[in-house]
PDB file of C-alpha atoms in Angstrom:
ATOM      1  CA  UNK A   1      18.505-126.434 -46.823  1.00 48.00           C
ATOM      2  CA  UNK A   2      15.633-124.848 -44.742  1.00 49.00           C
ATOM      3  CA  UNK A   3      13.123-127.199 -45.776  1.00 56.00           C
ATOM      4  CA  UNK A   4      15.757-130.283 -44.976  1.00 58.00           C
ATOM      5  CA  UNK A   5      15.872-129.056 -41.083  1.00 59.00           C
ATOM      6  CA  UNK A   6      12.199-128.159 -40.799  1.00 55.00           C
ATOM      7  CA  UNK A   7      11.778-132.144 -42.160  1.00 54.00           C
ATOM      8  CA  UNK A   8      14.350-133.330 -39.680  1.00 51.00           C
ATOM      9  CA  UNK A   9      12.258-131.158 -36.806  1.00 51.00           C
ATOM     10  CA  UNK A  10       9.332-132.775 -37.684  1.00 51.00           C
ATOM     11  CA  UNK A  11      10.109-136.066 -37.614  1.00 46.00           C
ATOM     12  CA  UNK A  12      12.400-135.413 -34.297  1.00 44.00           C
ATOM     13  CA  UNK A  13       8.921-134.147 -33.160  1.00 49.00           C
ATOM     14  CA  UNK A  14       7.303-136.934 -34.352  1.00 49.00           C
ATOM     15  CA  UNK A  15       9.557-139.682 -32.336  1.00 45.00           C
ATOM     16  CA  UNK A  16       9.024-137.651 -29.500  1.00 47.00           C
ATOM     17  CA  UNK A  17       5.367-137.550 -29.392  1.00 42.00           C
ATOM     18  CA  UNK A  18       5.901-141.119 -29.904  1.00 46.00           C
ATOM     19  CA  UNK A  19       8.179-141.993 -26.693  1.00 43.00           C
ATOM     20  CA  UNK A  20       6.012-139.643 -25.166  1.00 46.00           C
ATOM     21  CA  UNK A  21       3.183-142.002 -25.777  1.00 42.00           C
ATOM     22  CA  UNK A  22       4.596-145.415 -25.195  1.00 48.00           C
ATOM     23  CA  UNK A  23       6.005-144.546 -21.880  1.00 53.00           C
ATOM     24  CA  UNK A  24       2.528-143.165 -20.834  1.00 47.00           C
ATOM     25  CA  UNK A  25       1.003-146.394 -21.770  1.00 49.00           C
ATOM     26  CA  UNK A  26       3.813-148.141 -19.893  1.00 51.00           C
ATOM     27  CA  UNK A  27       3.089-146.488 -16.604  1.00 50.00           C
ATOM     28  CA  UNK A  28      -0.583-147.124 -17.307  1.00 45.00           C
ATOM     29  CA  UNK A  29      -0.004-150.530 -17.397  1.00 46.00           C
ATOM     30  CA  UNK A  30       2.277-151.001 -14.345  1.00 49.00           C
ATOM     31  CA  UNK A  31      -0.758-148.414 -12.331  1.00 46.00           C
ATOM     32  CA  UNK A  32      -3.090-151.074 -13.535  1.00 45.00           C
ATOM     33  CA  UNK A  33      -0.892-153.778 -12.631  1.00 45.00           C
ATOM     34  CA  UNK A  34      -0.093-152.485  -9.213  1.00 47.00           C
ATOM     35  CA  UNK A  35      -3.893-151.579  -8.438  1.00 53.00           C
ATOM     36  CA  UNK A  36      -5.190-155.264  -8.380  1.00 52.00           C
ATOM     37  CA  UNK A  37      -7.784-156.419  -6.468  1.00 51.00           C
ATOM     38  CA  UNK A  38      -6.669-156.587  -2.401  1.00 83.00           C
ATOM     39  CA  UNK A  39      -6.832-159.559  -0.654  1.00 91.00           C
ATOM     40  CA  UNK A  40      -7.742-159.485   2.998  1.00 96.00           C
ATOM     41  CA  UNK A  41      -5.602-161.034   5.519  1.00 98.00           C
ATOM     42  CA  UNK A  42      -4.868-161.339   9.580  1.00 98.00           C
ATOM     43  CA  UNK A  43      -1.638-161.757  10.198  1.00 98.00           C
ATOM     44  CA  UNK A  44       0.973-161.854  13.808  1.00 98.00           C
ATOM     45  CA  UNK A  45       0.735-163.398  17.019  1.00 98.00           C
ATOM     46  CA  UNK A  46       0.141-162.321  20.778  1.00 98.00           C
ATOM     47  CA  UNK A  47      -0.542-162.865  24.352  1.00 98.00           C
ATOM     48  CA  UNK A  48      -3.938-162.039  26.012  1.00 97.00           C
ATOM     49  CA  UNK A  49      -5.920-162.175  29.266  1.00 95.00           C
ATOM     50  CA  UNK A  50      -9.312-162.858  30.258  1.00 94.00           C
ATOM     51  CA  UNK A  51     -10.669-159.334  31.188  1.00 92.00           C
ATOM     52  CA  UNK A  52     -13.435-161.644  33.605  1.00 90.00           C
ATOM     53  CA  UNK A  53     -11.316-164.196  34.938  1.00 87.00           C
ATOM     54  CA  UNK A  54      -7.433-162.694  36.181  1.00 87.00           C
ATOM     55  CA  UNK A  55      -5.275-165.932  36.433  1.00 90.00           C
ATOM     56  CA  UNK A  56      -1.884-166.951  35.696  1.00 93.00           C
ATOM     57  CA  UNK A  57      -2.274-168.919  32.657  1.00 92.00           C
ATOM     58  CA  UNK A  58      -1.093-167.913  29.452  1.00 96.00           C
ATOM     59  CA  UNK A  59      -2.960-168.043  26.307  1.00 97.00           C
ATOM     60  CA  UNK A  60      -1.936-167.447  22.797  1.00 98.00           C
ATOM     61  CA  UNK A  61      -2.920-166.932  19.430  1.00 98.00           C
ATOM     62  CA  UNK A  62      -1.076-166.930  16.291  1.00 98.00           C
ATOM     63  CA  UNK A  63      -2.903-166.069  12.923  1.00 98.00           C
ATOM     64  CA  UNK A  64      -1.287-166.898   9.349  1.00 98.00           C
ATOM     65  CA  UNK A  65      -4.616-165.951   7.188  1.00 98.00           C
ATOM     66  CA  UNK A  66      -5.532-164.629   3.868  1.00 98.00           C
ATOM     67  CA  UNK A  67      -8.445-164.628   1.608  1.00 97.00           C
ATOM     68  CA  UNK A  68      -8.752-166.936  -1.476  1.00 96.00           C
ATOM     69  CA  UNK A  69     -12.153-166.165  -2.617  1.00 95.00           C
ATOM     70  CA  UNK A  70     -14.051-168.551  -4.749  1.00 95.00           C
ATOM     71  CA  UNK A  71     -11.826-171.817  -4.114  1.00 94.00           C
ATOM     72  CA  UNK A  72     -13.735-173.833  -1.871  1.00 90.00           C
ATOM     73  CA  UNK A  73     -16.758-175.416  -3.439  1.00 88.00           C
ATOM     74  CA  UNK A  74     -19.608-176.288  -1.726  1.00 85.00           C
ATOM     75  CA  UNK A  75     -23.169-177.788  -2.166  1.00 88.00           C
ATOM     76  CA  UNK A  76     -25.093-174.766  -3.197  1.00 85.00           C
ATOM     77  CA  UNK A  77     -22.073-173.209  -3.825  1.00 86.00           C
ATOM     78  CA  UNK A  78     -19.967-175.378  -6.170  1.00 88.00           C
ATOM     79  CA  UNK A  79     -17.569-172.499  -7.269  1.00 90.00           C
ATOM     80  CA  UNK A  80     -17.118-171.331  -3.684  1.00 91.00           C
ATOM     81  CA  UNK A  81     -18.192-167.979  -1.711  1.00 93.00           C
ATOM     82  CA  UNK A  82     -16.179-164.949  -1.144  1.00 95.00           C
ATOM     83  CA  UNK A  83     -14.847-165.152   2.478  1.00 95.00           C
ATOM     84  CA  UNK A  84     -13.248-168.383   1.466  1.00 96.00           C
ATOM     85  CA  UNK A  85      -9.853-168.446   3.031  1.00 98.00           C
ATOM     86  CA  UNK A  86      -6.558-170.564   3.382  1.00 98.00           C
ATOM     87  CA  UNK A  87      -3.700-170.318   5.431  1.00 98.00           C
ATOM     88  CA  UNK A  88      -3.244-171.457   9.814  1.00 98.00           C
ATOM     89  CA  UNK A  89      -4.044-170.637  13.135  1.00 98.00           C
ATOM     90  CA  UNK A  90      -1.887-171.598  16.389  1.00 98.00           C
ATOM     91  CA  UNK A  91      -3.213-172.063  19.793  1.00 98.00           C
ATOM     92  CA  UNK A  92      -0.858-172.043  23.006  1.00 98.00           C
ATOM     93  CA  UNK A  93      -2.030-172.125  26.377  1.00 96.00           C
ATOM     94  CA  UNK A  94      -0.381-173.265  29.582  1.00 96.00           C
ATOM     95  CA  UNK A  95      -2.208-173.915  32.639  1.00 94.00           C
ATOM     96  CA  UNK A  96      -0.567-172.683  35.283  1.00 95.00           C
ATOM     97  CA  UNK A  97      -2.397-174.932  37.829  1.00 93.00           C
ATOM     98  CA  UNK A  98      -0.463-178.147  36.093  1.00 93.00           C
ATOM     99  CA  UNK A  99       2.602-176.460  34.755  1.00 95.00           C
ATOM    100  CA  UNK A 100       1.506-177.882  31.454  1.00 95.00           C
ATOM    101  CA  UNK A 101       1.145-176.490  27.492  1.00 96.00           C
ATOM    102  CA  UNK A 102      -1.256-177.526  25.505  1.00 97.00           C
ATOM    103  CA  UNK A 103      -1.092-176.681  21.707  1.00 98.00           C
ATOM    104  CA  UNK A 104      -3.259-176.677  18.821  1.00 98.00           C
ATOM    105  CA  UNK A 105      -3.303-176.102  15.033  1.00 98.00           C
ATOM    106  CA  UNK A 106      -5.721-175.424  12.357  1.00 98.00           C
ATOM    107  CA  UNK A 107      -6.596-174.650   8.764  1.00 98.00           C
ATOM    108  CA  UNK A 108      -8.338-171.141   8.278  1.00 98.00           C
ATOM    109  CA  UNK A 109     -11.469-171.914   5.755  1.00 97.00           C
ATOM    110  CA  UNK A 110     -13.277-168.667   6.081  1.00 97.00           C
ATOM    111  CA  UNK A 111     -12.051-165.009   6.590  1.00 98.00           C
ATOM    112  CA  UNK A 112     -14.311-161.680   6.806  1.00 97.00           C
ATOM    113  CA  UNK A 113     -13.211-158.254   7.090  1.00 97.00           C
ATOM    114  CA  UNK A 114     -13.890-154.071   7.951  1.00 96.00           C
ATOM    115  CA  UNK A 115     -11.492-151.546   8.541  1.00 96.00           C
ATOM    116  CA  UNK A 116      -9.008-152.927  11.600  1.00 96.00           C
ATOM    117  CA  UNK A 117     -11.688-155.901  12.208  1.00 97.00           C
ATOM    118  CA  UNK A 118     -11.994-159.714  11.374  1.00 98.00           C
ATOM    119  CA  UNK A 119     -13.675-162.211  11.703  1.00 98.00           C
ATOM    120  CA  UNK A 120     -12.534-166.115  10.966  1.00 98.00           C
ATOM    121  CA  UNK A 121     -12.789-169.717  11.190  1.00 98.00           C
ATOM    122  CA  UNK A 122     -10.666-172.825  11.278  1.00 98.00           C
ATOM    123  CA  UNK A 123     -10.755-176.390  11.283  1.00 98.00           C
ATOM    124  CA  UNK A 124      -8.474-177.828  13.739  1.00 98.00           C
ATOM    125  CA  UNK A 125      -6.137-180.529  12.304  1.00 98.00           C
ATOM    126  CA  UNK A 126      -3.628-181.345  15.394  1.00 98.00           C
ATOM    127  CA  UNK A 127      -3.605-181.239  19.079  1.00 98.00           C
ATOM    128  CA  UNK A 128      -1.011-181.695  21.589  1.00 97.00           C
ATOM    129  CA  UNK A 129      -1.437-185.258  24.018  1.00 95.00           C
ATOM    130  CA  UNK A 130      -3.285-184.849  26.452  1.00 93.00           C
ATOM    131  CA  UNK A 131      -4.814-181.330  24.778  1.00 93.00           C
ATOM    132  CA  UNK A 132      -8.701-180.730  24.576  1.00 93.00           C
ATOM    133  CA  UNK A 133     -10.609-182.941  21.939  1.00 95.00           C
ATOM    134  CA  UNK A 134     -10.603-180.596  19.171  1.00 96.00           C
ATOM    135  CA  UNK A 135      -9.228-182.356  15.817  1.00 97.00           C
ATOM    136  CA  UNK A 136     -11.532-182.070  12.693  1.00 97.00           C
ATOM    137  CA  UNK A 137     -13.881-179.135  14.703  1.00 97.00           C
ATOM    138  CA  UNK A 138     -14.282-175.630  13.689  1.00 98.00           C
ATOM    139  CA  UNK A 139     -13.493-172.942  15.656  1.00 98.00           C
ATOM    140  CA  UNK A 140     -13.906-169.319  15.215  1.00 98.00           C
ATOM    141  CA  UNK A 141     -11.703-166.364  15.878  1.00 98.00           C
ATOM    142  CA  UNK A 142     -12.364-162.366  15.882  1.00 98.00           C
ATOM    143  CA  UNK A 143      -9.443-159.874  16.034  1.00 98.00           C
ATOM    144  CA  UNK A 144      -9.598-155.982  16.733  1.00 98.00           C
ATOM    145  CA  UNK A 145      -5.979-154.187  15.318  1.00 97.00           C
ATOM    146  CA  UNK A 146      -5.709-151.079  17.745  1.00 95.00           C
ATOM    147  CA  UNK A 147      -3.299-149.904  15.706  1.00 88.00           C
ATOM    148  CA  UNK A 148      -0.851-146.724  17.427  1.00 83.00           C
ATOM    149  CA  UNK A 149      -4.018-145.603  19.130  1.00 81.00           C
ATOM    150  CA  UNK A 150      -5.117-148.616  21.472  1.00 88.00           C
ATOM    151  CA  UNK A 151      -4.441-152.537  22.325  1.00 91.00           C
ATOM    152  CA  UNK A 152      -5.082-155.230  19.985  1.00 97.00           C
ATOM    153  CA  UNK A 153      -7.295-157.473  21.321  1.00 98.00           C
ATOM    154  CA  UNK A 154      -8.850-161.292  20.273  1.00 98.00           C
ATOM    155  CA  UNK A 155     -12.345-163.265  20.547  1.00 97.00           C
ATOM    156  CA  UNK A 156     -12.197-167.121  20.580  1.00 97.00           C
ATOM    157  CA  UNK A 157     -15.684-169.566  20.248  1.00 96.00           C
ATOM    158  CA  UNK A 158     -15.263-171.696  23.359  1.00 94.00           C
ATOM    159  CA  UNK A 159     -15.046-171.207  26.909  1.00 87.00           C
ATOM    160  CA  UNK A 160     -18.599-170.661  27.162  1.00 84.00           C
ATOM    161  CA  UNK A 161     -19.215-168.510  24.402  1.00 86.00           C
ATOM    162  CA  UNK A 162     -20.791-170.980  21.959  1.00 89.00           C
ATOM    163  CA  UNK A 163     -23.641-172.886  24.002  1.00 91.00           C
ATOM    164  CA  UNK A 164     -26.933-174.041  23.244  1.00 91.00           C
ATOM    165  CA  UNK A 165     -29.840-173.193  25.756  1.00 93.00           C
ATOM    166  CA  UNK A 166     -28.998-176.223  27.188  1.00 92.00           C
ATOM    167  CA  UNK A 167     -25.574-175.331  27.833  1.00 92.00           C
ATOM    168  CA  UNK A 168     -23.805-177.554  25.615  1.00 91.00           C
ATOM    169  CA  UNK A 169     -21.633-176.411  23.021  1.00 89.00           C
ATOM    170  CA  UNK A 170     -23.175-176.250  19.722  1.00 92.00           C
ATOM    171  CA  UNK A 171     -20.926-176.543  16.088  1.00 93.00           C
ATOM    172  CA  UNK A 172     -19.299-173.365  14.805  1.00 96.00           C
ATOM    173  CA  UNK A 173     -20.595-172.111  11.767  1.00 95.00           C
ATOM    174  CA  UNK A 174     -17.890-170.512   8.781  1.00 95.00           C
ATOM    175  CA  UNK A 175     -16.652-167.186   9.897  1.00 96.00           C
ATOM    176  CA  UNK A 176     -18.471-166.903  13.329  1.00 96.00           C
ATOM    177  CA  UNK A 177     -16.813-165.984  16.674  1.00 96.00           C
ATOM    178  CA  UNK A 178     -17.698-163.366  19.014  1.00 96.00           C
ATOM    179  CA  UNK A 179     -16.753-159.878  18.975  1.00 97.00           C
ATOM    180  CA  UNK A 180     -12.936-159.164  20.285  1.00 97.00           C
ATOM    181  CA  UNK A 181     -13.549-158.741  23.716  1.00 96.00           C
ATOM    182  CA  UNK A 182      -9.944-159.744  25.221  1.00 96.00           C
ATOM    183  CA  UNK A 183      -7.230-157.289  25.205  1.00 96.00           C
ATOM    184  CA  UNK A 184      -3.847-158.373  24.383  1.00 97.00           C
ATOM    185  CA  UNK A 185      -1.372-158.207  26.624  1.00 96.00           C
ATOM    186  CA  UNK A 186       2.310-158.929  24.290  1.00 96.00           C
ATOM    187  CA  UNK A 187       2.649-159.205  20.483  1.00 97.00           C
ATOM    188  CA  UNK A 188      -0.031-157.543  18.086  1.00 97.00           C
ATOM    189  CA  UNK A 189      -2.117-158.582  15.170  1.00 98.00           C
ATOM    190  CA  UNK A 190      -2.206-156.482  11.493  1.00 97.00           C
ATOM    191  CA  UNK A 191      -5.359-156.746  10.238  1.00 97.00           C
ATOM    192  CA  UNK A 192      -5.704-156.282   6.439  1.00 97.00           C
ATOM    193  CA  UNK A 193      -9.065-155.288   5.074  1.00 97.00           C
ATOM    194  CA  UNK A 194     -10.573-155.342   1.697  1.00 96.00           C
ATOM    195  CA  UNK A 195     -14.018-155.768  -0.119  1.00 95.00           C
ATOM    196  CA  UNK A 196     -15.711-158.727  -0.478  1.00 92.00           C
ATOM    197  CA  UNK A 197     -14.973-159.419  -4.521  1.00 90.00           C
ATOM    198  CA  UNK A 198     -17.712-159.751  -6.800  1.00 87.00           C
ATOM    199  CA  UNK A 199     -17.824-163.211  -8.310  1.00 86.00           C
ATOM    200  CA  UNK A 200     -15.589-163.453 -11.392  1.00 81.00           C
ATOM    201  CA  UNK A 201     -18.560-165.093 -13.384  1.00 77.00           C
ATOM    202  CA  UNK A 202     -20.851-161.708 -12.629  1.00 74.00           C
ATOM    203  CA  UNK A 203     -17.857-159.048 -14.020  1.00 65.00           C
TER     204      UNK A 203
END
């Protein structure tokens, strides 16, 4: 009878090593699962002013982007780079002197982060009538999240800031704008950083 129970403790032992074991692995697998790669993104919209030029216009940006590294192929690069991007970028201003709105919309192509910084580009696909001549151009982008502990604030690659030493504007390059140098004003930006990936052919 002894030997009966110290069987049946064993292999109750046994089971429970067991379970022990396969729900370890489980959680393993979900930590594993939850821990992919991030993707970096920019996301919200917002008002800002010219901290050189106080006016009454009104100038907006709204960013929709996230990183889709190695998808765009390109000559030298035929299974893309990693600040390859997708996703949109809105443009509202109204001019104040013409009590008119003119709108714009593009499709993000390149996207670099750092901690609460970014950096991006997009080719502009549609423009409102009578809007500036801007379809099939790229235009760049930088955005500064403040966070709780100061203002949000924006960068765009026109009005000046992209000339030649001619002064005439000169093509934007993928992921180049100028540092975020105007504050916003209403709305906020998240910005979502994460390490360039290391190509998938190279792990």
């Amino acid at each position: 009878m002894i030997s009966s129970r110290r069987k049946t403790a064993a292999v109750l032992a046994a089971l429970a090593v067991t379970v022990t074991l396969a729900g370890a692995s489980t959680a393993y697998a979900e930590h594993q699962e939850v821990r992919k790669p991030a993707v970096a993104s920019v996301t919200g919209s917002a008002t800002f002013e010219l901290p050189y030029w106080k006016d009454k216009d009104v100038r907006s940006f709204s960013f929709d982007a996230h990183g889709a590294p190695y998808t765009h192929a390109l000559p030298g690069a035929p299974q893309g780079l990693p600040f390859d991007a997708e996703g949109t970028v809105k443009v509202s201003h109204y001019f104040a002197d013409r009590n008119v709105i003119h709108t714009a919309e593009g499709r993000v192509d390149c996207l670099v982060t750092a901690p609460h910084t970014a950096t991006l580009t997009a080719v502009i696909t549609k423009v409102s009538p009578g809007g500036p001549d801007w379809v099939g151009k790229r235009m760049g982008f930088s955005v500064h999240d403040g966070g709780k502990g100061e203002p949000d604030r924006v960068g765009f690659s026109w009005n000046g800031l992209n000339l030649d030493d001619k002064g005439q504007d000169v093509p934007v390059g993928t992921c180049m704008a100028p540092a975020p140098y105007a504050p916003v004003v209403k709305g906020g930006y998240t910005v979502k950083h994460a390490e360039l990936p290391t190509p998938p052919w190279k792990k």
